[in-house]
Amino acid sequence: MTFFRFDIDTRSRLAGRFIGRVRRELLKAIVEEKQGGLTQQELARRLETRRSDINRQLSGEAEITLRSLADLAWALDREVTVELRRPDAATGQNIAPATSTIGYQPVRIIAPKAPND
Amino acid sequence: MTVQPMPTIPDLVHNGAIVKIDVELAPHDQPLRLLYGTSQFVAWLREVLDGARPDQMLGHSSIAEQIDDLFYSFLSGEQLIFTRQFRAVRAEENAVWELKTPDVRIFGWFMARTALSPCSEIGPTRSRTMISTEVIASRSDGCAVNWASMRHCA
C-alpha cells in the first residue's frame, strides 16, 4: 500500500473541522492580541471568568457556547461572521461530497490495491 | 567500499517503508504539505477509524474528528497554532516535532529545517493522554520526512 486516506463520514468531518476552525480563529486572534500585550489573565478579567476556563475552551477540553464565543470576540475586539452556504461547485475543484465514497455511511478506509492484488 | 545513496521519499514509499496519508480536502484547497506514516502508524489510524479511543478523553470531538481536523490543517497549509497544535520537542536540528489535539500526540521529524515555523506561543500545555504511534511527514516541496515513534501514556 502506498497511499492511505483517513476518511471519516461527512457529518463528522464537517463537525470536527468547524469546531477546529472556530478554536483556531480564536487562538489566532489571541496570538495577535498577545503581541499587543494582552494576556490570558487580562482576557479572563475582561470576561469576569477564570483563566483556566478560557484555557479549557481554547484547548478543546470544554465546549464553546455561542454566548462564550461572542463574549470572547468582544473581549478580543473582534466581530464574529457566520454564513451558511451551499458547497462550492466549479470545474477543477475538490468537491468533497462528490469525491467521498462513504457519504453518511459508516467509516471505511480507502486505499489502492497492492500491486499483487 | 560502495556508498549507498540516501533513499528518497519515493524510494521509501516504493519499498513500503512509509505510506502517504491524506484526508478529504475542501473544494478550494490544495495540498500544501505532505504527510507520510509508517505501516504501524497507519495500522493505528485504522484502529481509530474502527472506533478505538483512550479510556479517558479530554476533547469534546471524537478522536477521529480531532485527527481529521489536525491532518486537514496540516495538509491544507493552514497556519498551525504553536503549542496548541504543534511544537518542537527538542529545539535542535532534526528535532522531534509534535502534532497534537486535546487527546492525541503525534511525534515525528522533518528532513529539512524549513518545515514548520512557530508563529507564537500561547500558553503552557498540560499533561494529556498520548496514543502510541508514529508518523512521517513531508512538505510538498519534498523537504520533510520521518515522524518518529510515539509513546502511549495516560
PDB file of C-alpha atoms in Angstrom:
ATOM      1  CA  MET A   1       0.000   0.000   0.000  1.00  0.00           C
ATOM      2  CA  THR A   2       1.420   3.388  -0.967  1.00  0.00           C
ATOM      3  CA  PHE A   3      -1.495   5.604  -0.044  1.00  0.00           C
ATOM      4  CA  PHE A   4      -3.920   5.852   2.841  1.00  0.00           C
ATOM      5  CA  ARG A   5      -6.871   8.172   3.140  1.00  0.00           C
ATOM      6  CA  PHE A   6      -8.071   8.971   6.635  1.00  0.00           C
ATOM      7  CA  ASP A   7     -11.687   9.191   5.626  1.00  0.00           C
ATOM      8  CA  ILE A   8     -14.389   9.812   8.187  1.00  0.00           C
ATOM      9  CA  ASP A   9     -18.016  10.349   7.360  1.00  0.00           C
ATOM     10  CA  THR A  10     -19.098  13.732   6.029  1.00  0.00           C
ATOM     11  CA  ARG A  11     -21.138  14.664   9.088  1.00  0.00           C
ATOM     12  CA  SER A  12     -18.212  14.023  11.438  1.00  0.00           C
ATOM     13  CA  ARG A  13     -15.767  15.740   9.097  1.00  0.00           C
ATOM     14  CA  LEU A  14     -17.845  18.907   8.869  1.00  0.00           C
ATOM     15  CA  ALA A  15     -18.414  18.988  12.628  1.00  0.00           C
ATOM     16  CA  GLY A  16     -14.812  18.334  13.577  1.00  0.00           C
ATOM     17  CA  ARG A  17     -13.400  20.876  11.136  1.00  0.00           C
ATOM     18  CA  PHE A  18     -15.961  23.524  12.071  1.00  0.00           C
ATOM     19  CA  ILE A  19     -15.186  23.141  15.759  1.00  0.00           C
ATOM     20  CA  GLY A  20     -11.477  23.191  14.993  1.00  0.00           C
ATOM     21  CA  ARG A  21     -11.768  26.275  12.803  1.00  0.00           C
ATOM     22  CA  VAL A  22     -13.642  28.245  15.465  1.00  0.00           C
ATOM     23  CA  ARG A  23     -10.936  27.474  18.018  1.00  0.00           C
ATOM     24  CA  ARG A  24      -8.136  28.289  15.571  1.00  0.00           C
ATOM     25  CA  GLU A  25      -9.721  31.650  14.771  1.00  0.00           C
ATOM     26  CA  LEU A  26      -9.932  32.443  18.466  1.00  0.00           C
ATOM     27  CA  LEU A  27      -6.335  31.343  19.034  1.00  0.00           C
ATOM     28  CA  LYS A  28      -5.077  33.394  16.094  1.00  0.00           C
ATOM     29  CA  ALA A  29      -6.842  36.451  17.489  1.00  0.00           C
ATOM     30  CA  ILE A  30      -5.319  35.822  20.911  1.00  0.00           C
ATOM     31  CA  VAL A  31      -1.866  35.449  19.355  1.00  0.00           C
ATOM     32  CA  GLU A  32      -2.335  38.783  17.602  1.00  0.00           C
ATOM     33  CA  GLU A  33      -3.560  40.491  20.750  1.00  0.00           C
ATOM     34  CA  LYS A  34      -0.802  38.913  22.811  1.00  0.00           C
ATOM     35  CA  GLN A  35       1.718  40.706  20.651  1.00  0.00           C
ATOM     36  CA  GLY A  36       0.000  43.891  21.786  1.00  0.00           C
ATOM     37  CA  GLY A  37       0.339  42.906  25.405  1.00  0.00           C
ATOM     38  CA  LEU A  38      -2.910  41.105  26.130  1.00  0.00           C
ATOM     39  CA  THR A  39      -2.535  38.145  28.459  1.00  0.00           C
ATOM     40  CA  GLN A  40      -4.985  35.343  29.131  1.00  0.00           C
ATOM     41  CA  GLN A  41      -5.220  36.675  32.663  1.00  0.00           C
ATOM     42  CA  GLU A  42      -6.349  40.037  31.329  1.00  0.00           C
ATOM     43  CA  LEU A  43      -8.742  38.284  28.958  1.00  0.00           C
ATOM     44  CA  ALA A  44     -10.231  36.427  31.913  1.00  0.00           C
ATOM     45  CA  ARG A  45     -10.531  39.681  33.837  1.00  0.00           C
ATOM     46  CA  ARG A  46     -12.413  41.329  30.985  1.00  0.00           C
ATOM     47  CA  LEU A  47     -14.806  38.402  30.800  1.00  0.00           C
ATOM     48  CA  GLU A  48     -15.093  38.095  34.573  1.00  0.00           C
ATOM     49  CA  THR A  49     -14.234  34.433  34.425  1.00  0.00           C
ATOM     50  CA  ARG A  50     -11.332  32.184  35.322  1.00  0.00           C
ATOM     51  CA  ARG A  51      -8.260  31.868  33.133  1.00  0.00           C
ATOM     52  CA  SER A  52      -8.477  28.098  33.437  1.00  0.00           C
ATOM     53  CA  ASP A  53     -11.996  28.116  31.996  1.00  0.00           C
ATOM     54  CA  ILE A  54     -10.844  30.068  28.963  1.00  0.00           C
ATOM     55  CA  ASN A  55      -7.869  27.773  28.582  1.00  0.00           C
ATOM     56  CA  ARG A  56     -10.093  24.706  28.609  1.00  0.00           C
ATOM     57  CA  GLN A  57     -12.328  26.214  25.943  1.00  0.00           C
ATOM     58  CA  LEU A  58      -9.373  27.111  23.741  1.00  0.00           C
ATOM     59  CA  SER A  59      -7.738  23.705  24.167  1.00  0.00           C
ATOM     60  CA  GLY A  60     -10.847  21.838  23.108  1.00  0.00           C
ATOM     61  CA  GLU A  61     -11.453  20.380  26.544  1.00  0.00           C
ATOM     62  CA  ALA A  62     -14.621  22.395  27.063  1.00  0.00           C
ATOM     63  CA  GLU A  63     -17.431  23.379  24.758  1.00  0.00           C
ATOM     64  CA  ILE A  64     -17.565  26.913  23.437  1.00  0.00           C
ATOM     65  CA  THR A  65     -21.139  28.110  23.517  1.00  0.00           C
ATOM     66  CA  LEU A  66     -22.394  30.765  21.131  1.00  0.00           C
ATOM     67  CA  ARG A  67     -22.551  33.143  24.091  1.00  0.00           C
ATOM     68  CA  SER A  68     -18.968  32.480  25.133  1.00  0.00           C
ATOM     69  CA  LEU A  69     -17.829  32.789  21.503  1.00  0.00           C
ATOM     70  CA  ALA A  70     -19.494  36.191  21.279  1.00  0.00           C
ATOM     71  CA  ASP A  71     -18.014  37.208  24.632  1.00  0.00           C
ATOM     72  CA  LEU A  72     -14.515  36.139  23.592  1.00  0.00           C
ATOM     73  CA  ALA A  73     -14.876  38.023  20.330  1.00  0.00           C
ATOM     74  CA  TRP A  74     -15.934  41.118  22.282  1.00  0.00           C
ATOM     75  CA  ALA A  75     -13.014  40.800  24.663  1.00  0.00           C
ATOM     76  CA  LEU A  76     -10.642  40.428  21.714  1.00  0.00           C
ATOM     77  CA  ASP A  77     -12.209  43.366  19.863  1.00  0.00           C
ATOM     78  CA  ARG A  78     -13.353  41.149  17.023  1.00  0.00           C
ATOM     79  CA  GLU A  79     -16.615  40.552  15.198  1.00  0.00           C
ATOM     80  CA  VAL A  80     -17.979  37.080  14.533  1.00  0.00           C
ATOM     81  CA  THR A  81     -19.022  36.333  10.967  1.00  0.00           C
ATOM     82  CA  VAL A  82     -21.424  33.471  10.369  1.00  0.00           C
ATOM     83  CA  GLU A  83     -22.522  32.270   6.973  1.00  0.00           C
ATOM     84  CA  LEU A  84     -24.325  29.164   5.855  1.00  0.00           C
ATOM     85  CA  ARG A  85     -23.885  28.485   2.172  1.00  0.00           C
ATOM     86  CA  ARG A  86     -24.157  25.595  -0.162  1.00  0.00           C
ATOM     87  CA  PRO A  87     -20.931  23.778  -1.079  1.00  0.00           C
ATOM     88  CA  ASP A  88     -18.942  25.299  -3.922  1.00  0.00           C
ATOM     89  CA  ALA A  89     -19.211  23.607  -7.279  1.00  0.00           C
ATOM     90  CA  ALA A  90     -16.896  24.545 -10.111  1.00  0.00           C
ATOM     91  CA  THR A  91     -14.733  22.748 -12.624  1.00  0.00           C
ATOM     92  CA  GLY A  92     -11.393  21.685 -11.290  1.00  0.00           C
ATOM     93  CA  GLN A  93     -12.240  21.991  -7.618  1.00  0.00           C
ATOM     94  CA  ASN A  94     -12.111  19.338  -4.972  1.00  0.00           C
ATOM     95  CA  ILE A  95     -15.742  18.518  -4.337  1.00  0.00           C
ATOM     96  CA  ALA A  96     -15.625  16.628  -1.092  1.00  0.00           C
ATOM     97  CA  PRO A  97     -19.210  15.359  -1.004  1.00  0.00           C
ATOM     98  CA  ALA A  98     -18.862  14.047  -4.555  1.00  0.00           C
ATOM     99  CA  THR A  99     -15.416  12.519  -4.241  1.00  0.00           C
ATOM    100  CA  SER A 100     -16.015  10.883  -0.907  1.00  0.00           C
ATOM    101  CA  THR A 101     -17.075   7.291  -1.277  1.00  0.00           C
ATOM    102  CA  ILE A 102     -18.593   6.975   2.139  1.00  0.00           C
ATOM    103  CA  GLY A 103     -21.258   9.674   2.403  1.00  0.00           C
ATOM    104  CA  TYR A 104     -23.162   9.175   5.611  1.00  0.00           C
ATOM    105  CA  GLN A 105     -22.321   5.508   5.797  1.00  0.00           C
ATOM    106  CA  PRO A 106     -20.054   4.010   8.468  1.00  0.00           C
ATOM    107  CA  VAL A 107     -16.395   4.922   8.110  1.00  0.00           C
ATOM    108  CA  ARG A 108     -14.394   2.931   5.576  1.00  0.00           C
ATOM    109  CA  ILE A 109     -10.754   3.010   4.617  1.00  0.00           C
ATOM    110  CA  ILE A 110      -9.932   3.996   1.069  1.00  0.00           C
ATOM    111  CA  ALA A 111      -6.641   2.633  -0.178  1.00  0.00           C
ATOM    112  CA  PRO A 112      -5.469   1.343  -3.554  1.00  0.00           C
ATOM    113  CA  LYS A 113      -4.962  -2.341  -4.033  1.00  0.00           C
ATOM    114  CA  ALA A 114      -1.491  -3.711  -3.639  1.00  0.00           C
ATOM    115  CA  PRO A 115       0.315  -4.408  -6.938  1.00  0.00           C
ATOM    116  CA  ASN A 116      -0.102  -8.171  -6.471  1.00  0.00           C
ATOM    117  CA  ASP A 117      -3.864  -7.974  -5.804  1.00  0.00           C
TER     118      ASP A 117
ATOM    119  CA  MET B   1      33.505   0.141  -0.439  1.00  0.00           C
ATOM    120  CA  THR B   2      30.349   1.391  -2.066  1.00  0.00           C
ATOM    121  CA  VAL B   3      28.291   4.156  -0.573  1.00  0.00           C
ATOM    122  CA  GLN B   4      24.566   3.629  -0.643  1.00  0.00           C
ATOM    123  CA  PRO B   5      22.643   6.757  -1.630  1.00  0.00           C
ATOM    124  CA  MET B   6      20.212   8.063   0.930  1.00  0.00           C
ATOM    125  CA  PRO B   7      16.723   6.889  -0.006  1.00  0.00           C
ATOM    126  CA  THR B   8      14.304   9.497  -1.220  1.00  0.00           C
ATOM    127  CA  ILE B   9      10.675   9.742  -0.176  1.00  0.00           C
ATOM    128  CA  PRO B  10       9.539   7.954  -3.376  1.00  0.00           C
ATOM    129  CA  ASP B  11      12.074   5.201  -2.608  1.00  0.00           C
ATOM    130  CA  LEU B  12      10.681   4.764   0.891  1.00  0.00           C
ATOM    131  CA  VAL B  13       7.125   4.722  -0.420  1.00  0.00           C
ATOM    132  CA  HIS B  14       8.034   2.269  -3.176  1.00  0.00           C
ATOM    133  CA  ASN B  15       9.638  -0.211  -0.805  1.00  0.00           C
ATOM    134  CA  GLY B  16       6.791   0.052   1.663  1.00  0.00           C
ATOM    135  CA  ALA B  17       8.682   1.755   4.469  1.00  0.00           C
ATOM    136  CA  ILE B  18       6.243   4.658   4.564  1.00  0.00           C
ATOM    137  CA  VAL B  19       2.733   5.340   3.293  1.00  0.00           C
ATOM    138  CA  LYS B  20       1.374   8.657   2.050  1.00  0.00           C
ATOM    139  CA  ILE B  21      -1.527   9.841   4.172  1.00  0.00           C
ATOM    140  CA  ASP B  22      -4.196  12.326   3.208  1.00  0.00           C
ATOM    141  CA  VAL B  23      -7.688  13.476   4.086  1.00  0.00           C
ATOM    142  CA  GLU B  24     -10.546  14.867   2.045  1.00  0.00           C
ATOM    143  CA  LEU B  25      -9.794  18.484   1.220  1.00  0.00           C
ATOM    144  CA  ALA B  26     -12.323  21.260   0.796  1.00  0.00           C
ATOM    145  CA  PRO B  27     -13.247  22.445  -2.727  1.00  0.00           C
ATOM    146  CA  HIS B  28     -10.753  25.317  -2.870  1.00  0.00           C
ATOM    147  CA  ASP B  29      -7.931  23.534  -1.044  1.00  0.00           C
ATOM    148  CA  GLN B  30      -4.765  22.150  -2.488  1.00  0.00           C
ATOM    149  CA  PRO B  31      -2.315  20.007  -0.522  1.00  0.00           C
ATOM    150  CA  LEU B  32       0.466  22.360   0.544  1.00  0.00           C
ATOM    151  CA  ARG B  33       2.181  19.916   2.870  1.00  0.00           C
ATOM    152  CA  LEU B  34       2.631  16.182   2.671  1.00  0.00           C
ATOM    153  CA  LEU B  35       2.248  13.575   5.348  1.00  0.00           C
ATOM    154  CA  TYR B  36       3.711  10.086   5.430  1.00  0.00           C
ATOM    155  CA  GLY B  37       3.362   7.404   8.054  1.00  0.00           C
ATOM    156  CA  THR B  38       4.893   4.079   8.824  1.00  0.00           C
ATOM    157  CA  SER B  39       2.790   0.965   8.470  1.00  0.00           C
ATOM    158  CA  GLN B  40       2.459   0.861  12.260  1.00  0.00           C
ATOM    159  CA  PHE B  41       1.045   4.350  12.278  1.00  0.00           C
ATOM    160  CA  VAL B  42      -1.398   3.565   9.504  1.00  0.00           C
ATOM    161  CA  ALA B  43      -2.472   0.484  11.424  1.00  0.00           C
ATOM    162  CA  TRP B  44      -3.184   2.730  14.397  1.00  0.00           C
ATOM    163  CA  LEU B  45      -5.186   5.084  12.189  1.00  0.00           C
ATOM    164  CA  ARG B  46      -7.268   2.113  11.072  1.00  0.00           C
ATOM    165  CA  GLU B  47      -7.949   1.331  14.721  1.00  0.00           C
ATOM    166  CA  VAL B  48      -9.082   4.914  15.255  1.00  0.00           C
ATOM    167  CA  LEU B  49     -11.424   4.662  12.295  1.00  0.00           C
ATOM    168  CA  ASP B  50     -12.773   1.470  13.811  1.00  0.00           C
ATOM    169  CA  GLY B  51     -13.609   3.391  16.978  1.00  0.00           C
ATOM    170  CA  ALA B  52     -10.507   2.981  19.146  1.00  0.00           C
ATOM    171  CA  ARG B  53     -10.248   5.640  21.821  1.00  0.00           C
ATOM    172  CA  PRO B  54      -8.410   6.198  25.098  1.00  0.00           C
ATOM    173  CA  ASP B  55     -10.112   5.300  28.357  1.00  0.00           C
ATOM    174  CA  GLN B  56     -10.374   8.948  29.305  1.00  0.00           C
ATOM    175  CA  MET B  57     -10.935  11.708  26.783  1.00  0.00           C
ATOM    176  CA  LEU B  58     -10.414  15.408  27.284  1.00  0.00           C
ATOM    177  CA  GLY B  59     -11.675  16.694  23.943  1.00  0.00           C
ATOM    178  CA  HIS B  60     -15.329  17.046  23.042  1.00  0.00           C
ATOM    179  CA  SER B  61     -14.746  15.849  19.488  1.00  0.00           C
ATOM    180  CA  SER B  62     -14.138  12.186  18.733  1.00  0.00           C
ATOM    181  CA  ILE B  63     -10.558  11.008  18.230  1.00  0.00           C
ATOM    182  CA  ALA B  64     -11.222  10.550  14.502  1.00  0.00           C
ATOM    183  CA  GLU B  65     -12.641  14.090  14.244  1.00  0.00           C
ATOM    184  CA  GLN B  66      -9.648  15.525  16.080  1.00  0.00           C
ATOM    185  CA  ILE B  67      -7.187  13.733  13.813  1.00  0.00           C
ATOM    186  CA  ASP B  68      -9.097  14.608  10.642  1.00  0.00           C
ATOM    187  CA  ASP B  69      -9.098  18.290  11.605  1.00  0.00           C
ATOM    188  CA  LEU B  70      -5.395  18.174  12.538  1.00  0.00           C
ATOM    189  CA  PHE B  71      -4.412  16.448   9.286  1.00  0.00           C
ATOM    190  CA  TYR B  72      -6.635  18.821   7.326  1.00  0.00           C
ATOM    191  CA  SER B  73      -4.984  21.860   8.914  1.00  0.00           C
ATOM    192  CA  PHE B  74      -1.536  20.436   8.246  1.00  0.00           C
ATOM    193  CA  LEU B  75      -2.102  19.268   4.673  1.00  0.00           C
ATOM    194  CA  SER B  76      -4.058  22.306   3.502  1.00  0.00           C
ATOM    195  CA  GLY B  77      -1.244  24.568   4.642  1.00  0.00           C
ATOM    196  CA  GLU B  78      -3.161  26.367   7.354  1.00  0.00           C
ATOM    197  CA  GLN B  79      -1.265  28.279   9.973  1.00  0.00           C
ATOM    198  CA  LEU B  80      -0.852  25.877  12.855  1.00  0.00           C
ATOM    199  CA  ILE B  81      -1.099  27.303  16.338  1.00  0.00           C
ATOM    200  CA  PHE B  82       2.173  26.854  18.165  1.00  0.00           C
ATOM    201  CA  THR B  83       1.893  24.768  21.360  1.00  0.00           C
ATOM    202  CA  ARG B  84      -1.796  24.143  20.757  1.00  0.00           C
ATOM    203  CA  GLN B  85      -1.413  22.207  17.511  1.00  0.00           C
ATOM    204  CA  PHE B  86       2.311  21.661  17.229  1.00  0.00           C
ATOM    205  CA  ARG B  87       5.590  22.260  18.978  1.00  0.00           C
ATOM    206  CA  ALA B  88       9.190  21.147  18.896  1.00  0.00           C
ATOM    207  CA  VAL B  89      10.014  18.553  21.498  1.00  0.00           C
ATOM    208  CA  ARG B  90      13.738  19.191  21.113  1.00  0.00           C
ATOM    209  CA  ALA B  91      14.947  22.518  19.767  1.00  0.00           C
ATOM    210  CA  GLU B  92      17.766  21.315  17.571  1.00  0.00           C
ATOM    211  CA  GLU B  93      18.442  20.324  14.010  1.00  0.00           C
ATOM    212  CA  ASN B  94      16.346  17.295  13.033  1.00  0.00           C
ATOM    213  CA  ALA B  95      14.329  17.907  16.163  1.00  0.00           C
ATOM    214  CA  VAL B  96      11.331  15.843  17.044  1.00  0.00           C
ATOM    215  CA  TRP B  97       8.129  17.754  16.366  1.00  0.00           C
ATOM    216  CA  GLU B  98       4.750  17.125  17.818  1.00  0.00           C
ATOM    217  CA  LEU B  99       1.371  17.490  16.173  1.00  0.00           C
ATOM    218  CA  LYS B 100      -1.337  17.493  18.793  1.00  0.00           C
ATOM    219  CA  THR B 101      -5.003  17.583  19.618  1.00  0.00           C
ATOM    220  CA  PRO B 102      -6.659  17.533  23.050  1.00  0.00           C
ATOM    221  CA  ASP B 103      -6.303  13.745  23.157  1.00  0.00           C
ATOM    222  CA  VAL B 104      -3.652  12.787  20.624  1.00  0.00           C
ATOM    223  CA  ARG B 105       0.050  13.375  20.295  1.00  0.00           C
ATOM    224  CA  ILE B 106       1.804  12.566  17.013  1.00  0.00           C
ATOM    225  CA  PHE B 107       5.581  12.796  17.145  1.00  0.00           C
ATOM    226  CA  GLY B 108       7.976  12.949  14.237  1.00  0.00           C
ATOM    227  CA  TRP B 109      10.565  14.987  12.463  1.00  0.00           C
ATOM    228  CA  PHE B 110      11.211  16.806   9.226  1.00  0.00           C
ATOM    229  CA  MET B 111      14.086  16.130   6.870  1.00  0.00           C
ATOM    230  CA  ALA B 112      14.630  19.869   6.374  1.00  0.00           C
ATOM    231  CA  ARG B 113      14.527  22.678   8.850  1.00  0.00           C
ATOM    232  CA  THR B 114      12.064  24.802   6.921  1.00  0.00           C
ATOM    233  CA  ALA B 115       9.063  22.649   7.559  1.00  0.00           C
ATOM    234  CA  LEU B 116       7.066  24.399  10.248  1.00  0.00           C
ATOM    235  CA  SER B 117       7.658  27.891  11.575  1.00  0.00           C
ATOM    236  CA  PRO B 118       6.248  28.598  15.019  1.00  0.00           C
ATOM    237  CA  CYS B 119       4.038  31.668  14.987  1.00  0.00           C
ATOM    238  CA  SER B 120       3.739  32.397  18.668  1.00  0.00           C
ATOM    239  CA  GLU B 121       3.393  30.730  21.992  1.00  0.00           C
ATOM    240  CA  ILE B 122       0.023  30.972  23.651  1.00  0.00           C
ATOM    241  CA  GLY B 123       0.474  29.258  26.927  1.00  0.00           C
ATOM    242  CA  PRO B 124       1.702  26.165  28.712  1.00  0.00           C
ATOM    243  CA  THR B 125       0.099  22.867  27.912  1.00  0.00           C
ATOM    244  CA  ARG B 126      -0.965  20.313  30.452  1.00  0.00           C
ATOM    245  CA  SER B 127      -0.293  16.626  30.565  1.00  0.00           C
ATOM    246  CA  ARG B 128      -2.751  14.778  28.403  1.00  0.00           C
ATOM    247  CA  THR B 129      -3.313  11.305  27.076  1.00  0.00           C
ATOM    248  CA  MET B 130      -0.913  10.224  24.377  1.00  0.00           C
ATOM    249  CA  ILE B 131      -1.588   7.402  21.992  1.00  0.00           C
ATOM    250  CA  SER B 132       1.166   5.181  20.727  1.00  0.00           C
ATOM    251  CA  THR B 133       2.007   5.505  17.083  1.00  0.00           C
ATOM    252  CA  GLU B 134       4.458   7.020  14.691  1.00  0.00           C
ATOM    253  CA  VAL B 135       4.090   9.150  11.609  1.00  0.00           C
ATOM    254  CA  ILE B 136       6.280  10.555   8.907  1.00  0.00           C
ATOM    255  CA  ALA B 137       5.615  13.977   7.449  1.00  0.00           C
ATOM    256  CA  SER B 138       6.786  15.944   4.482  1.00  0.00           C
ATOM    257  CA  ARG B 139       6.071  19.144   2.649  1.00  0.00           C
ATOM    258  CA  SER B 140       5.053  19.145  -0.974  1.00  0.00           C
ATOM    259  CA  ASP B 141       8.443  20.623  -1.854  1.00  0.00           C
ATOM    260  CA  GLY B 142       9.992  17.401  -0.611  1.00  0.00           C
ATOM    261  CA  CYS B 143      11.893  18.926   2.269  1.00  0.00           C
ATOM    262  CA  ALA B 144      10.476  16.971   5.130  1.00  0.00           C
ATOM    263  CA  VAL B 145      10.080  13.422   6.248  1.00  0.00           C
ATOM    264  CA  ASN B 146      10.022  10.953   9.020  1.00  0.00           C
ATOM    265  CA  TRP B 147       7.917  11.462  12.067  1.00  0.00           C
ATOM    266  CA  ALA B 148       9.347   9.406  14.884  1.00  0.00           C
ATOM    267  CA  SER B 149       7.873   6.991  17.326  1.00  0.00           C
ATOM    268  CA  MET B 150       5.242   7.859  19.895  1.00  0.00           C
ATOM    269  CA  ARG B 151       4.659   6.659  23.373  1.00  0.00           C
ATOM    270  CA  HIS B 152       1.412   5.652  24.986  1.00  0.00           C
ATOM    271  CA  CYS B 153       0.744   7.033  28.391  1.00  0.00           C
ATOM    272  CA  ALA B 154      -2.126   8.419  30.355  1.00  0.00           C
TER     273      ALA B 154
END
